[in-house]
Short mmCIF file of C-alpha atoms and ligand atoms in Angstrom, two decimals:
data_model
loop_
_atom_site.label_atom_id
_atom_site.label_comp_id
_atom_site.label_asym_id
_atom_site.label_seq_id
_atom_site.Cartn_x
_atom_site.Cartn_y
_atom_site.Cartn_z
CA MET A 20 0.00 0.00 0.00
CA PRO A 21 1.47 3.41 -0.88
CA LEU A 22 2.46 5.43 2.13
CA PRO A 23 0.58 8.69 2.74
CA VAL A 24 2.59 11.71 1.69
CA HIS A 25 3.31 14.05 4.56
CA SER A 26 4.13 17.62 3.85
CA THR A 27 7.22 18.71 5.75
CA VAL A 28 6.56 22.33 4.88
CA ARG A 29 3.78 24.52 6.18
CA GLU A 30 0.52 24.15 4.22
CA ASP A 31 0.26 27.87 3.73
CA ILE A 32 3.48 27.93 1.69
CA ASP A 33 1.39 27.37 -1.44
CA SER A 34 -0.31 30.67 -0.89
CA LEU A 35 3.06 32.36 -1.54
CA GLN A 36 3.81 33.37 -5.09
CA GLN A 37 5.96 30.69 -6.75
CA PRO A 38 6.18 31.60 -10.40
CA THR A 39 6.42 29.03 -13.17
CA LEU A 40 6.51 29.44 -16.94
CA ASP A 41 2.96 28.18 -17.30
CA PRO A 42 0.20 30.78 -17.56
CA PRO A 43 -0.60 31.75 -13.95
CA THR A 44 -4.42 31.85 -14.15
CA PRO A 45 -7.23 30.18 -16.11
CA GLU A 46 -7.67 33.47 -18.00
CA ALA A 47 -3.98 33.53 -18.91
CA TRP A 48 -4.22 29.95 -20.18
CA GLN A 49 -7.16 31.03 -22.30
CA GLU A 50 -5.17 33.96 -23.72
CA LEU A 51 -2.20 31.77 -24.63
CA ARG A 52 -4.51 29.18 -26.17
CA ALA A 53 -6.07 31.92 -28.32
CA LEU A 54 -2.60 33.04 -29.42
CA GLY A 55 -1.77 29.42 -30.26
CA HIS A 56 -4.86 29.12 -32.42
CA ARG A 57 -3.99 32.34 -34.18
CA MET A 58 -0.43 31.19 -34.81
CA LEU A 59 -1.76 27.98 -36.29
CA ASP A 60 -4.20 29.88 -38.52
CA ASP A 61 -1.45 32.25 -39.65
CA ILE A 62 1.02 29.52 -40.55
CA PHE A 63 -1.70 27.56 -42.39
CA ASP A 64 -2.58 30.71 -44.37
CA ASP A 65 1.11 31.17 -45.12
CA LEU A 66 1.53 27.56 -46.29
CA ALA A 67 -1.65 27.62 -48.35
CA THR A 68 -0.50 30.70 -50.27
CA LEU A 69 3.16 29.88 -50.84
CA ARG A 70 2.76 29.85 -54.61
CA GLU A 71 1.47 33.43 -54.59
CA GLN A 72 4.42 34.60 -52.52
CA PRO A 73 7.93 35.30 -53.77
CA ALA A 74 10.17 32.24 -53.56
CA TRP A 75 12.64 34.42 -51.68
CA ARG A 76 12.92 38.07 -50.78
CA PRO A 77 15.89 39.85 -49.24
CA MET A 78 15.42 40.86 -45.62
CA PRO A 79 15.19 44.65 -45.17
CA GLU A 80 17.64 46.23 -42.77
CA ALA A 81 14.70 47.34 -40.61
CA SER A 82 13.72 43.71 -40.00
CA ALA A 83 17.26 42.71 -39.05
CA THR A 84 17.28 45.63 -36.61
CA ALA A 85 13.86 44.70 -35.22
CA LEU A 86 15.12 41.20 -34.43
CA SER A 87 18.59 42.11 -33.14
CA LEU A 88 17.29 43.28 -29.79
CA PRO A 89 19.20 43.87 -26.56
CA LEU A 90 19.16 41.10 -23.96
CA PRO A 91 15.58 41.07 -22.61
CA ILE A 92 15.90 41.26 -18.82
CA GLN A 93 12.20 41.94 -18.42
CA GLY A 94 9.66 40.00 -20.45
CA ARG A 95 6.89 41.47 -22.60
CA PRO A 96 3.54 40.11 -23.78
CA ALA A 97 3.68 37.04 -26.05
CA GLU A 98 1.14 38.66 -28.36
CA GLU A 99 3.45 41.62 -28.94
CA VAL A 100 6.51 39.40 -29.52
CA TYR A 101 4.52 37.32 -31.98
CA ARG A 102 3.52 40.45 -33.93
CA THR A 103 7.23 41.24 -34.36
CA LEU A 104 7.86 37.73 -35.64
CA MET A 105 5.00 37.82 -38.15
CA LYS A 106 6.33 41.04 -39.58
CA HIS A 107 10.07 40.57 -39.45
CA LEU A 108 10.73 36.83 -39.41
CA VAL A 109 8.07 34.92 -41.33
CA PRO A 110 8.60 36.54 -44.75
CA TYR A 111 12.39 36.31 -44.62
CA THR A 112 13.48 32.69 -44.46
CA ILE A 113 15.60 30.95 -47.08
CA GLY A 114 12.63 30.03 -49.24
CA ASN A 115 12.95 26.25 -49.44
CA ARG A 116 9.21 25.65 -48.88
CA HIS A 117 8.28 27.33 -52.16
CA PRO A 118 7.05 25.29 -55.18
CA ARG A 119 9.91 26.75 -57.24
CA ALA A 120 12.69 26.09 -54.73
CA TRP A 121 15.30 23.67 -56.04
CA GLY A 122 18.57 25.02 -54.65
CA TRP A 123 21.18 22.84 -52.91
CA VAL A 124 19.24 19.77 -51.70
CA ARG A 125 16.65 21.11 -49.33
CA GLY A 126 13.28 19.71 -48.51
CA THR A 127 10.04 21.62 -48.27
CA GLY A 128 8.27 20.39 -45.14
CA THR A 129 4.58 19.49 -44.97
CA PRO A 130 1.65 20.91 -42.97
CA LEU A 131 0.91 17.52 -41.44
CA ALA A 132 4.46 16.96 -40.22
CA MET A 133 4.42 20.48 -38.78
CA LEU A 134 1.48 19.42 -36.63
CA ALA A 135 3.34 16.29 -35.58
CA ASP A 136 6.32 18.42 -34.57
CA MET A 137 4.01 20.61 -32.51
CA LEU A 138 2.62 17.57 -30.73
CA ALA A 139 6.15 16.21 -30.19
CA SER A 140 7.22 19.54 -28.74
CA GLY A 141 4.20 19.64 -26.46
CA LEU A 142 5.03 16.16 -25.17
CA ASN A 143 8.68 17.16 -24.88
CA ALA A 144 9.69 13.51 -24.57
CA HIS A 145 13.35 12.80 -23.89
CA VAL A 146 14.03 9.97 -26.34
CA ALA A 147 17.32 8.42 -25.27
CA GLY A 148 15.31 5.33 -24.36
CA GLY A 149 13.30 4.18 -21.36
CA ARG A 150 9.91 2.54 -21.15
CA GLN A 151 7.72 4.92 -23.13
CA ALA A 152 5.63 5.07 -26.30
CA PRO A 153 8.04 7.39 -28.22
CA VAL A 154 10.67 4.62 -28.11
CA VAL A 155 8.20 2.18 -29.67
CA ILE A 156 7.45 4.77 -32.37
CA GLU A 157 11.13 5.35 -33.21
CA GLU A 158 11.92 1.61 -33.24
CA THR A 159 8.92 1.09 -35.52
CA CYS A 160 10.14 3.82 -37.89
CA LEU A 161 13.59 2.22 -37.98
CA ARG A 162 12.07 -1.17 -38.78
CA TRP A 163 10.04 0.38 -41.62
CA LEU A 164 13.08 2.18 -43.00
CA ALA A 165 15.23 -0.97 -42.89
CA GLU A 166 12.47 -2.79 -44.78
CA LEU A 167 12.22 -0.02 -47.37
CA MET A 168 15.99 -0.08 -47.90
CA GLY A 169 16.13 -3.87 -48.11
CA MET A 170 18.36 -4.12 -45.05
CA PRO A 171 17.98 -7.15 -42.74
CA SER A 172 15.17 -6.88 -40.19
CA GLN A 173 17.65 -7.24 -37.32
CA SER A 174 19.60 -4.16 -38.50
CA SER A 175 20.14 -1.40 -36.00
CA GLY A 176 19.50 2.27 -36.60
CA LEU A 177 18.99 5.75 -35.28
CA LEU A 178 17.11 8.83 -36.37
CA THR A 179 19.56 11.72 -36.52
CA THR A 180 19.57 15.44 -37.18
CA GLY A 181 20.51 14.76 -40.79
CA ALA A 182 22.77 12.90 -43.18
CA THR A 183 25.95 14.55 -41.89
CA MET A 184 25.38 13.10 -38.43
CA ALA A 185 24.20 9.76 -39.87
CA ASN A 186 27.35 9.53 -41.99
CA LEU A 187 29.60 10.54 -39.10
CA ILE A 188 28.08 7.86 -36.88
CA SER A 189 28.55 5.30 -39.65
CA LEU A 190 32.19 6.19 -40.10
CA ALA A 191 32.82 5.96 -36.37
CA ILE A 192 31.35 2.43 -36.29
CA ALA A 193 33.34 1.45 -39.37
CA ARG A 194 36.59 2.86 -37.99
CA ASN A 195 36.21 0.94 -34.73
CA ALA A 196 35.13 -2.26 -36.45
CA LYS A 197 38.06 -2.30 -38.85
CA ALA A 198 40.82 -0.84 -36.68
CA GLY A 199 42.12 -4.24 -35.60
CA TYR A 200 42.57 -3.07 -32.01
CA ASP A 201 40.48 -1.50 -29.26
CA ILE A 202 40.30 2.02 -30.57
CA ARG A 203 37.88 3.14 -27.86
CA GLN A 204 40.41 2.22 -25.21
CA GLN A 205 43.65 3.17 -26.91
CA GLY A 206 42.58 5.99 -29.16
CA LEU A 207 44.59 6.84 -32.24
CA GLN A 208 47.74 8.04 -30.55
CA HIS A 209 49.61 4.74 -30.74
CA CYS A 210 51.96 5.09 -33.67
CA ALA A 211 52.54 1.32 -33.57
CA HIS A 212 49.23 0.73 -35.37
CA PRO A 213 49.02 1.00 -39.15
CA GLN A 214 47.33 4.06 -40.60
CA LEU A 215 43.57 3.54 -41.09
CA LEU A 216 42.33 4.65 -44.50
CA VAL A 217 38.96 5.77 -45.82
CA TYR A 218 38.12 5.85 -49.55
CA GLY A 219 35.61 8.09 -51.24
CA SER A 220 35.49 9.82 -54.59
CA THR A 221 36.20 13.38 -55.63
CA GLU A 222 32.38 13.73 -55.73
CA THR A 223 31.79 12.62 -52.14
CA HIS A 224 30.08 15.32 -50.07
CA SER A 225 32.16 17.52 -47.78
CA TRP A 226 30.73 15.85 -44.65
CA ALA A 227 33.43 13.21 -45.18
CA LEU A 228 36.20 15.75 -44.62
CA LYS A 229 34.66 16.82 -41.33
CA ALA A 230 34.21 13.17 -40.34
CA VAL A 231 37.78 12.03 -41.02
CA GLU A 232 39.05 15.06 -39.15
CA LEU A 233 36.75 14.56 -36.16
CA LEU A 234 37.44 10.83 -36.00
CA GLY A 235 41.17 11.44 -35.83
CA LEU A 236 41.86 9.83 -39.21
CA GLY A 237 42.84 13.14 -40.73
CA ARG A 238 42.65 14.30 -44.33
CA ASP A 239 45.81 12.27 -44.98
CA GLY A 240 43.80 9.18 -44.13
CA TYR A 241 41.15 9.97 -46.73
CA ARG A 242 41.73 8.90 -50.35
CA ARG A 243 39.54 10.66 -52.90
CA ILE A 244 39.39 8.54 -56.04
CA PRO A 245 38.95 10.40 -59.35
CA VAL A 246 35.66 9.96 -61.19
CA THR A 247 34.74 9.03 -64.76
CA GLU A 248 32.66 11.24 -67.06
CA LEU A 249 29.59 9.74 -65.31
CA HIS A 250 30.86 11.19 -62.03
CA GLN A 251 31.32 7.70 -60.59
CA PRO A 252 34.62 6.64 -59.04
CA ASP A 253 37.00 4.80 -61.33
CA LEU A 254 36.86 1.39 -59.67
CA ASP A 255 40.13 0.13 -61.18
CA ARG A 256 41.88 3.13 -59.62
CA LEU A 257 40.10 2.44 -56.34
CA GLU A 258 41.21 -1.18 -56.20
CA LEU A 259 44.76 -0.31 -57.22
CA GLN A 260 44.92 2.34 -54.51
CA ILE A 261 43.67 -0.12 -51.88
CA GLU A 262 46.31 -2.66 -52.92
CA GLU A 263 49.10 -0.10 -52.98
CA ASP A 264 48.09 1.20 -49.57
CA ARG A 265 48.05 -2.27 -48.11
CA GLU A 266 51.47 -3.04 -49.57
CA ALA A 267 52.74 0.19 -48.03
CA GLY A 268 51.72 -1.15 -44.60
CA HIS A 269 48.54 0.89 -44.16
CA ARG A 270 45.15 -0.49 -43.17
CA PRO A 271 42.39 0.24 -45.72
CA ALA A 272 39.20 0.30 -43.66
CA VAL A 273 36.16 1.90 -45.30
CA VAL A 274 34.78 2.75 -48.72
CA ILE A 275 32.17 5.51 -48.89
CA ALA A 276 29.89 4.93 -51.89
CA ASN A 277 27.69 7.74 -53.16
CA CYS A 278 24.05 7.03 -53.85
CA GLY A 279 23.18 10.41 -55.36
CA THR A 280 26.11 12.82 -55.38
CA VAL A 281 25.41 16.34 -54.24
CA ASN A 282 26.81 17.86 -57.43
CA THR A 283 25.04 15.91 -60.14
CA GLY A 284 22.95 13.18 -58.48
CA ALA A 285 25.27 10.45 -59.78
CA ILE A 286 25.00 6.98 -58.28
CA ASP A 287 28.17 4.94 -57.86
CA ASN A 288 28.28 1.34 -59.01
CA LEU A 289 27.04 0.03 -55.66
CA PRO A 290 27.10 -3.74 -56.39
CA ALA A 291 30.69 -3.48 -57.66
CA ILE A 292 31.81 -1.45 -54.64
CA ALA A 293 30.06 -3.91 -52.33
CA ALA A 294 31.93 -6.78 -53.99
CA LEU A 295 35.23 -4.89 -53.75
CA CYS A 296 34.64 -4.31 -50.04
CA ARG A 297 33.94 -8.00 -49.43
CA LYS A 298 37.04 -8.98 -51.41
CA HIS A 299 39.32 -6.66 -49.47
CA ASP A 300 37.54 -6.93 -46.12
CA LEU A 301 36.52 -3.26 -46.05
CA TRP A 302 33.45 -1.63 -44.54
CA PHE A 303 30.88 -0.73 -47.22
CA HIS A 304 29.25 2.57 -46.30
CA VAL A 305 26.64 4.24 -48.51
CA ASP A 306 25.83 7.93 -48.38
CA GLY A 307 22.32 7.98 -49.81
CA ALA A 308 21.32 11.39 -48.46
CA PHE A 309 18.56 11.77 -51.04
CA GLY A 310 19.28 9.06 -53.65
CA ALA A 311 18.50 6.20 -51.27
CA LEU A 312 14.83 7.17 -51.39
CA LEU A 313 14.64 6.14 -55.05
CA ARG A 314 14.32 2.64 -53.65
CA LEU A 315 10.71 3.47 -52.76
CA THR A 316 9.75 3.74 -56.42
CA LYS A 317 9.02 0.92 -58.83
CA GLU A 318 10.49 2.84 -61.77
CA TYR A 319 13.85 3.81 -60.29
CA ALA A 320 14.65 1.30 -57.55
CA GLY A 321 16.97 -0.47 -60.02
CA LEU A 322 19.23 2.61 -60.02
CA VAL A 323 20.14 2.01 -56.37
CA ARG A 324 20.58 -1.75 -56.57
CA GLY A 325 23.28 -2.82 -54.13
CA ILE A 326 22.26 -0.34 -51.42
CA GLU A 327 20.80 -3.24 -49.44
CA GLU A 328 24.30 -4.71 -49.12
CA ALA A 329 25.58 -1.73 -47.15
CA ASP A 330 27.25 -2.28 -43.80
CA SER A 331 25.94 1.16 -42.96
CA LEU A 332 23.60 3.46 -44.83
CA ALA A 333 22.94 7.14 -44.17
CA PHE A 334 20.05 9.11 -45.67
CA ASP A 335 17.83 12.07 -44.96
CA LEU A 336 14.12 12.26 -44.37
CA HIS A 337 14.12 16.05 -44.58
CA LYS A 338 15.07 15.95 -48.26
CA TRP A 339 13.21 13.39 -50.36
CA VAL A 340 10.58 12.48 -47.75
CA TYR A 341 9.87 16.23 -47.54
CA LEU A 342 9.71 16.31 -43.71
CA PRO A 343 10.49 19.51 -41.83
CA PHE A 344 14.06 19.80 -40.54
CA GLU A 345 15.77 18.07 -38.90
CA ILE A 346 15.58 14.35 -39.54
CA GLY A 347 17.93 11.82 -41.07
CA CYS A 348 18.63 8.16 -40.48
CA VAL A 349 21.49 5.73 -40.13
CA LEU A 350 20.95 2.00 -40.60
CA VAL A 351 23.63 -0.46 -39.52
CA ARG A 352 23.68 -4.11 -40.62
CA ASP A 353 25.43 -5.40 -37.48
CA SER A 354 23.62 -4.11 -34.41
CA GLN A 355 26.37 -5.26 -32.06
CA LEU A 356 29.02 -3.27 -33.88
CA HIS A 357 26.68 -0.29 -33.74
CA THR A 358 26.32 -0.27 -29.97
CA ALA A 359 29.95 -1.34 -29.51
CA ALA A 360 30.96 2.02 -30.96
CA PHE A 361 28.85 4.19 -28.66
CA ALA A 362 27.51 2.41 -25.56
CA THR A 363 28.80 3.82 -22.29
CA GLN A 364 28.13 3.08 -18.66
CA ALA A 365 27.38 5.51 -15.89
CA SER A 366 25.74 4.84 -12.55
CA TYR A 367 23.26 7.67 -13.04
CA LEU A 368 22.07 6.16 -16.36
CA GLU A 369 21.92 2.53 -15.24
CA GLU A 370 19.42 0.11 -16.74
CA ALA A 371 16.89 -1.13 -14.14
CA GLU A 372 14.86 -4.28 -13.64
CA GLY A 373 11.64 -2.31 -13.74
CA GLY A 374 10.32 1.22 -13.83
CA ILE A 375 11.25 3.79 -16.46
CA MET A 376 14.80 2.55 -16.97
CA ALA A 377 13.89 -1.04 -17.81
CA GLY A 378 15.44 -1.56 -21.24
CA GLY A 379 18.11 1.10 -20.66
CA LEU A 380 18.83 3.89 -23.12
CA PRO A 381 19.17 2.15 -26.51
CA PHE A 382 19.23 5.32 -28.59
CA ALA A 383 21.89 7.00 -26.45
CA ASP A 384 23.93 3.82 -27.04
CA ARG A 385 23.70 4.18 -30.83
CA GLY A 386 24.98 7.70 -31.33
CA VAL A 387 26.70 10.73 -29.92
CA GLU A 388 23.82 12.44 -28.17
CA LEU A 389 22.16 11.60 -24.88
CA THR A 390 19.31 14.09 -24.91
CA ARG A 391 17.34 13.66 -28.10
CA GLY A 392 13.92 14.90 -29.09
CA PHE A 393 10.94 13.07 -30.52
CA ARG A 394 11.72 13.58 -34.20
CA ALA A 395 10.33 10.13 -34.99
CA LEU A 396 6.77 11.33 -34.52
CA LYS A 397 6.60 13.39 -37.71
CA LEU A 398 7.92 10.44 -39.70
CA TRP A 399 5.57 7.91 -38.10
CA MET A 400 2.53 10.14 -38.52
CA SER A 401 3.39 11.16 -42.10
CA LEU A 402 3.96 7.59 -43.26
CA GLN A 403 0.72 6.50 -41.58
CA VAL A 404 -1.35 9.28 -43.13
CA HIS A 405 0.17 9.57 -46.61
CA GLY A 406 1.38 6.00 -47.12
CA ILE A 407 4.51 4.86 -48.93
CA ASP A 408 2.74 4.81 -52.29
CA THR A 409 2.24 8.57 -52.12
CA TYR A 410 5.93 9.16 -51.47
CA ALA A 411 6.89 6.78 -54.28
CA HIS A 412 4.62 8.75 -56.60
CA LEU A 413 6.05 12.13 -55.53
CA ILE A 414 9.65 10.97 -55.92
CA ALA A 415 8.88 9.58 -59.37
CA GLN A 416 7.14 12.88 -60.17
CA ASN A 417 10.31 14.81 -59.24
CA MET A 418 12.32 12.48 -61.48
CA ALA A 419 9.92 13.14 -64.37
CA GLN A 420 10.23 16.88 -63.75
CA ALA A 421 14.02 16.61 -63.93
CA ALA A 422 13.71 14.71 -67.22
CA HIS A 423 11.35 17.40 -68.53
CA LEU A 424 13.78 20.19 -67.64
CA GLU A 425 16.62 18.24 -69.22
CA SER A 426 14.67 17.89 -72.48
CA LEU A 427 13.89 21.63 -72.52
CA ILE A 428 17.58 22.41 -72.06
CA GLU A 429 18.56 20.00 -74.82
CA ALA A 430 16.02 21.59 -77.15
CA SER A 431 17.17 25.16 -76.51
CA PRO A 432 20.10 26.68 -78.44
CA ARG A 433 20.62 29.07 -75.49
CA LEU A 434 20.92 26.39 -72.80
CA GLU A 435 23.52 23.69 -72.36
CA LEU A 436 23.62 20.66 -70.05
CA LEU A 437 26.91 20.48 -68.15
CA ALA A 438 26.58 16.96 -66.74
CA PRO A 439 24.67 13.76 -67.41
CA ARG A 440 21.40 13.63 -65.45
CA PRO A 441 21.00 10.21 -63.86
CA THR A 442 18.49 11.31 -61.19
CA ASN A 443 16.85 14.50 -59.93
CA VAL A 444 19.74 16.96 -60.29
CA VAL A 445 20.06 19.03 -63.48
CA CYS A 446 23.23 21.05 -64.09
CA PHE A 447 23.26 23.48 -67.00
CA ARG A 448 24.14 26.97 -68.13
CA TYR A 449 22.98 29.75 -70.39
CA THR A 450 25.19 30.00 -73.43
CA ARG A 451 25.58 31.96 -76.63
CA PRO A 452 28.09 31.86 -79.47
CA GLY A 453 31.15 34.07 -79.12
CA LEU A 454 31.40 33.87 -75.33
CA ASP A 455 34.25 31.89 -73.82
CA ASP A 456 34.11 29.91 -70.57
CA VAL A 457 35.33 32.84 -68.48
CA ALA A 458 32.58 35.12 -69.83
CA LEU A 459 29.99 32.37 -69.47
CA ASP A 460 31.01 31.74 -65.86
CA ALA A 461 30.52 35.42 -65.02
CA LEU A 462 27.23 35.57 -66.90
CA ASN A 463 25.79 32.45 -65.29
CA ARG A 464 26.96 33.51 -61.85
CA ARG A 465 24.94 36.70 -62.38
CA LEU A 466 22.01 34.68 -63.74
CA VAL A 467 21.68 32.66 -60.52
CA ILE A 468 21.47 35.89 -58.53
CA GLU A 469 18.94 37.39 -60.96
CA LEU A 470 16.73 34.30 -60.74
CA GLN A 471 16.83 34.38 -56.93
CA GLU A 472 16.31 38.13 -56.65
CA SER A 473 13.39 38.03 -59.09
CA GLY A 474 11.60 36.06 -56.37
CA ARG A 475 10.55 33.55 -59.01
CA TYR A 476 13.02 30.69 -58.50
CA ILE A 477 15.55 29.32 -56.09
CA VAL A 478 18.34 27.56 -57.96
CA SER A 479 21.89 27.14 -56.72
CA SER A 480 25.18 26.56 -58.47
CA THR A 481 28.25 24.39 -58.66
CA VAL A 482 31.44 24.13 -60.68
CA LEU A 483 31.81 21.12 -62.99
CA ASP A 484 35.08 20.49 -64.83
CA GLY A 485 36.00 24.10 -64.15
CA ARG A 486 32.73 25.45 -65.60
CA TYR A 487 30.16 27.33 -63.53
CA ALA A 488 26.77 25.59 -63.64
CA LEU A 489 23.25 26.37 -62.53
CA ARG A 490 22.07 23.50 -60.40
CA VAL A 491 18.46 22.38 -59.94
CA ALA A 492 17.95 19.58 -57.39
CA ILE A 493 14.32 18.56 -57.23
CA THR A 494 13.14 17.31 -53.82
CA ASN A 495 9.94 19.35 -53.78
CA HIS A 496 6.43 17.92 -53.49
CA ARG A 497 4.89 21.27 -54.46
CA SER A 498 6.50 21.69 -57.90
CA GLN A 499 4.48 21.25 -61.07
CA MET A 500 5.78 20.44 -64.58
CA SER A 501 4.90 23.96 -65.73
CA ASP A 502 7.30 25.41 -63.13
CA PHE A 503 10.20 23.89 -65.05
CA THR A 504 8.93 25.09 -68.41
CA ALA A 505 8.80 28.58 -66.89
CA LEU A 506 12.33 28.20 -65.49
CA ALA A 507 13.81 27.20 -68.84
CA GLU A 508 12.05 30.14 -70.55
CA ASP A 509 13.15 32.61 -67.89
CA CYS A 510 16.76 31.40 -67.98
CA VAL A 511 16.83 32.24 -71.68
CA ARG A 512 15.00 35.53 -71.18
CA PHE A 513 17.15 36.69 -68.23
CA GLY A 514 20.32 35.46 -69.96
CA ASP A 515 19.43 37.38 -73.13
CA GLN A 516 18.82 40.51 -71.06
CA LEU A 517 22.15 40.15 -69.32
CA THR A 518 23.99 39.87 -72.64
CA SER A 519 22.09 42.54 -74.56
C1 LIG B 240 25.01 13.51 -50.84
C2 LIG B 240 24.85 14.27 -49.56
N1 LIG B 240 25.40 13.79 -48.44
C3 LIG B 240 25.28 14.42 -47.26
C4 LIG B 240 24.60 15.61 -47.16
C5 LIG B 240 24.49 16.30 -45.83
O1 LIG B 240 23.18 16.16 -45.37
P1 LIG B 240 22.61 17.07 -44.19
O2 LIG B 240 22.60 18.45 -44.74
O3 LIG B 240 21.24 16.52 -43.93
O4 LIG B 240 23.50 16.93 -43.02
C6 LIG B 240 24.02 16.15 -48.31
C7 LIG B 240 23.30 17.44 -48.24
O5 LIG B 240 22.85 17.96 -49.21
C8 LIG B 240 24.13 15.46 -49.53
O6 LIG B 240 23.59 15.93 -50.65
#
């Protein structure tokens, strides 16, 4: 029988003012609730009218000033603060929600997932583990994602802030698994051990540089293999390099394969890299930040064949699953190696036989962070409501849009493709006879700015074989075919104006 609770303090202590951050009276709750409803109405109005708004607009100095306030020692009414935000914040974000936003590789978000995030924030669950429903939801999401990617059902995984973190976690597991000694105990300071090497291609995303630096492998421990004209690593060069490195007494450890390069959307020959890794006993890691999601489609799953053989696979859900930031995923074939890289013990975090801590903190044991939010909810709810078929359709739709843009570029004497288009990334430039590469670089650099500042399109840029390219990466569920027809026409129109 529970013991009665005896107050050791005087009963009248509650009559003293003890402020909290909750509204202090029923009326104040009512006021905050009304503000909440208004905020929801405002953001729905904003989302429902995105197409009528500019894709991007520069922030006026007055708005920057209005937000750069002195440290607020005294508070002020929420209503008043919200008015400032509506005026000076809401119109001036980076524009990635817009139907004509295709810069870098940024997702758009969805109204439904926004609601899920609101619910998750209201619950404010701490999702390191413990006996609670959010853990079941995240484990369920990971099981679904492993199934979608063709990874074994006993694979381990973690939802992360994004692909950078998912890739970093993967590389840490790979490094430890292939080091040949207890790297967690000894670290990397023992010169007696051979140098551990990581292989990527010259097209591998810059996260890999951060990762090799942070993991103590250093840039010298990272071999970037040159690519062919398809922007895939030259696999003969890769194998030769591995063999030479081994002969030189080093320890080749990991190959990073690209499933959708950031520059051009190229997909490496995954089955061949998988086979190479097995042959040379290397860890096969796949960075599938957006490309991995092609596996959801019937039409394009063949492009990513081999992904299911990965020892570890990183991908984003805030790109080609269109969820609001931040959410990515890492899947790891060998669950023991996964936890072996991160699990720690501390008396204050001990697993218990019962109560909240029964089952321990599985998610804290699979990554860097202890405190983690409930990002799984927006994924779980979105997949439940929309269904995988809808996502497969939207991804295929983005691929068809990329093909449409490519055909418009090929048909135009004023536009030129600068790279093959295997997936959803189209790289091209405005061109006209008589202009050399230097002049075209300057012109196209200006064109990107003109397109952005017109408020009509968000495209970004890259440099391919020394030539400046406009870059359109389509991970947008709001885009329509006609948006790309308009883009091709406006590129020619703006380009003509810039050269006239
Ligand atoms: C191929 C690739 N890998 C990794 C990343 C990094 O992902 P995130 O920005 O989610 O950390 C990106 C981002 O665009 C990417 O395109």
